[in-house]
Amino acid sequence: MYKRILVATDGSTLSKKAVTSAIGMAATCGAELIAIKVFPCYPQAYFEGSIPLSIEDVSRVEKQWAVAAQETVDAIVKSAKSKTVQAKGITTKSDVVSDAIISAAKKHNADLIIMASHGRKGIKRLLLGSETQQVLTHSHIPVLVLR
């Protein structure tokens, strides 16, 4: 059925449940699992009253985010392999999470994208946006959304 499943995680509890489901589905299908964690670029805008950080401080913060992202996907790979699922973890830096997920799915020839949805409604959805909704509307690869 599926040969390669990409699962997106943000490290949240809800996202961890989606990862568990993705590992189970990959095991059932005999598919390879690709875990992705997208981390942000450090904001470079300077607002009135803010303290601009040096280039070294920005680099340090971005490196911490990259290390944390790698630790997240490494844990997923370890969990998948304990269930005899072939897996690899990837991280990427992007301010547009949905685009990064779709690009990774295309690059790694994924047959399916699995993600969690927080199910925000009303003003929270308007203000916070929905990366899952963006992936659903822009991906040409099937997307399984878990709540």
Coordinates of C-alpha atoms in Angstrom, one line a residue:
M1 CA 0.0 0.0 0.0
Y2 CA 2.4 2.7 1.2
K3 CA 6.1 2.5 0.7
R4 CA 7.3 5.7 2.3
I5 CA 5.4 7.6 5.0
L6 CA 6.5 11.1 6.2
V7 CA 5.4 12.1 9.7
A8 CA 5.7 15.7 10.8
T9 CA 6.2 16.5 14.4
D10 CA 6.4 19.6 16.5
G11 CA 7.3 17.7 19.7
S12 CA 3.9 18.3 21.3
T13 CA 1.9 15.6 23.1
L14 CA -0.6 15.6 20.3
S15 CA 2.1 15.3 17.7
K16 CA 3.7 12.3 19.6
K17 CA 0.3 10.5 19.3
A18 CA 0.4 11.0 15.5
V19 CA 4.0 9.7 15.5
T20 CA 2.9 6.6 17.4
S21 CA 0.1 6.0 14.8
A22 CA 2.5 6.6 11.9
I23 CA 5.0 4.0 13.3
G24 CA 2.1 1.5 13.6
M25 CA 0.9 2.2 10.1
A26 CA 4.4 1.9 8.7
A27 CA 4.8 -1.4 10.5
T28 CA 1.5 -2.7 9.1
C29 CA 2.3 -1.6 5.5
G30 CA 6.0 -2.5 5.6
A31 CA 6.8 1.1 4.8
E32 CA 9.8 3.2 5.5
L33 CA 9.1 6.1 8.0
I34 CA 10.6 9.5 7.5
A35 CA 10.2 11.8 10.6
I36 CA 10.5 15.5 10.0
K37 CA 10.9 18.4 12.5
V38 CA 10.9 21.9 11.1
F39 CA 12.5 24.6 13.3
P40 CA 12.2 28.3 12.7
C41 CA 14.7 30.8 11.5
Y42 CA 15.5 33.4 14.2
P43 CA 13.4 36.5 13.7
Q44 CA 15.6 39.3 12.4
A45 CA 13.0 42.1 12.7
Y46 CA 13.8 44.8 15.3
F47 CA 10.8 46.3 17.1
E48 CA 10.8 49.5 19.1
G49 CA 12.2 48.7 22.5
S50 CA 13.7 45.4 21.6
I51 CA 17.3 44.4 22.2
P52 CA 19.0 43.3 19.0
L53 CA 21.0 40.2 19.3
S54 CA 24.5 39.8 17.9
I55 CA 25.1 37.5 15.0
E56 CA 26.8 35.1 17.4
D57 CA 23.8 35.0 19.7
V58 CA 21.4 34.4 16.8
S59 CA 23.7 31.5 15.6
R60 CA 23.8 30.0 19.1
V61 CA 20.0 30.1 19.4
E62 CA 19.5 28.6 15.9
K63 CA 22.0 25.9 16.8
Q64 CA 20.1 25.0 20.0
W65 CA 16.9 24.7 18.0
A66 CA 18.6 22.5 15.4
V67 CA 20.0 20.3 18.1
A68 CA 16.6 20.0 19.8
A69 CA 15.0 19.2 16.5
Q70 CA 17.6 16.5 15.8
E71 CA 17.1 14.9 19.2
T72 CA 13.3 14.8 18.5
V73 CA 13.6 13.0 15.2
D74 CA 16.4 10.7 16.6
A75 CA 14.0 9.6 19.3
I76 CA 11.3 8.8 16.7
V77 CA 13.8 6.8 14.6
K78 CA 14.8 4.8 17.7
S79 CA 11.2 4.1 18.6
A80 CA 10.4 3.0 15.0
K81 CA 13.4 0.8 14.8
S82 CA 12.4 -0.9 18.0
K83 CA 9.2 -1.9 16.2
T84 CA 11.3 -3.1 13.2
V85 CA 10.3 -0.2 11.0
Q86 CA 13.0 1.2 8.8
A87 CA 13.2 4.9 9.6
K88 CA 15.2 8.1 9.1
G89 CA 14.9 11.5 10.7
I90 CA 15.3 14.8 8.9
T91 CA 15.3 18.4 10.2
T92 CA 15.0 21.6 8.3
K93 CA 15.0 25.3 9.1
S94 CA 12.1 27.3 7.6
D95 CA 9.7 30.0 8.6
V96 CA 7.0 28.3 6.5
V97 CA 6.4 25.0 8.1
S98 CA 3.8 23.7 5.6
D99 CA 6.1 24.4 2.6
A100 CA 9.0 22.6 4.3
I101 CA 6.8 19.6 5.0
I102 CA 5.5 19.4 1.4
S103 CA 9.0 19.9 0.0
A104 CA 10.4 17.1 2.2
A105 CA 7.6 14.8 1.2
K106 CA 8.3 15.4 -2.5
K107 CA 12.1 15.1 -2.1
H108 CA 11.9 11.8 -0.2
N109 CA 9.1 10.4 -2.5
A110 CA 6.6 10.0 0.3
D111 CA 3.3 8.2 -0.5
L112 CA 1.6 9.7 2.6
I113 CA 2.0 12.6 5.0
I114 CA 0.8 12.0 8.6
M115 CA 0.3 15.0 10.9
A116 CA -1.7 16.0 14.0
S117 CA -4.2 18.8 14.1
H118 CA -4.8 20.8 17.2
G119 CA -8.3 21.5 16.1
R120 CA -8.2 25.3 16.9
K121 CA -11.3 27.2 16.0
G122 CA -12.4 30.8 15.8
I123 CA -10.0 33.6 16.6
K124 CA -7.2 31.2 17.8
R125 CA -7.2 29.6 14.3
L126 CA -7.2 33.0 12.7
L127 CA -4.3 34.3 14.8
L128 CA -2.2 31.1 15.1
G129 CA -3.0 29.7 11.7
S130 CA -3.0 26.0 10.8
E131 CA 0.0 24.4 9.3
T132 CA -2.0 21.2 8.9
Q133 CA -4.6 23.1 6.9
Q134 CA -1.9 24.5 4.7
V135 CA -0.4 21.1 4.0
L136 CA -3.9 19.7 3.3
T137 CA -4.7 22.4 0.8
H138 CA -1.4 22.6 -1.0
S139 CA 0.0 19.0 -1.0
H140 CA -0.5 16.7 -4.0
I141 CA 0.4 13.8 -1.8
P142 CA -2.3 12.3 0.4
V143 CA -2.4 13.6 4.0
L144 CA -3.7 11.8 7.0
V145 CA -4.7 14.1 9.8
L146 CA -5.0 12.8 13.3
R147 CA -6.7 14.6 16.2

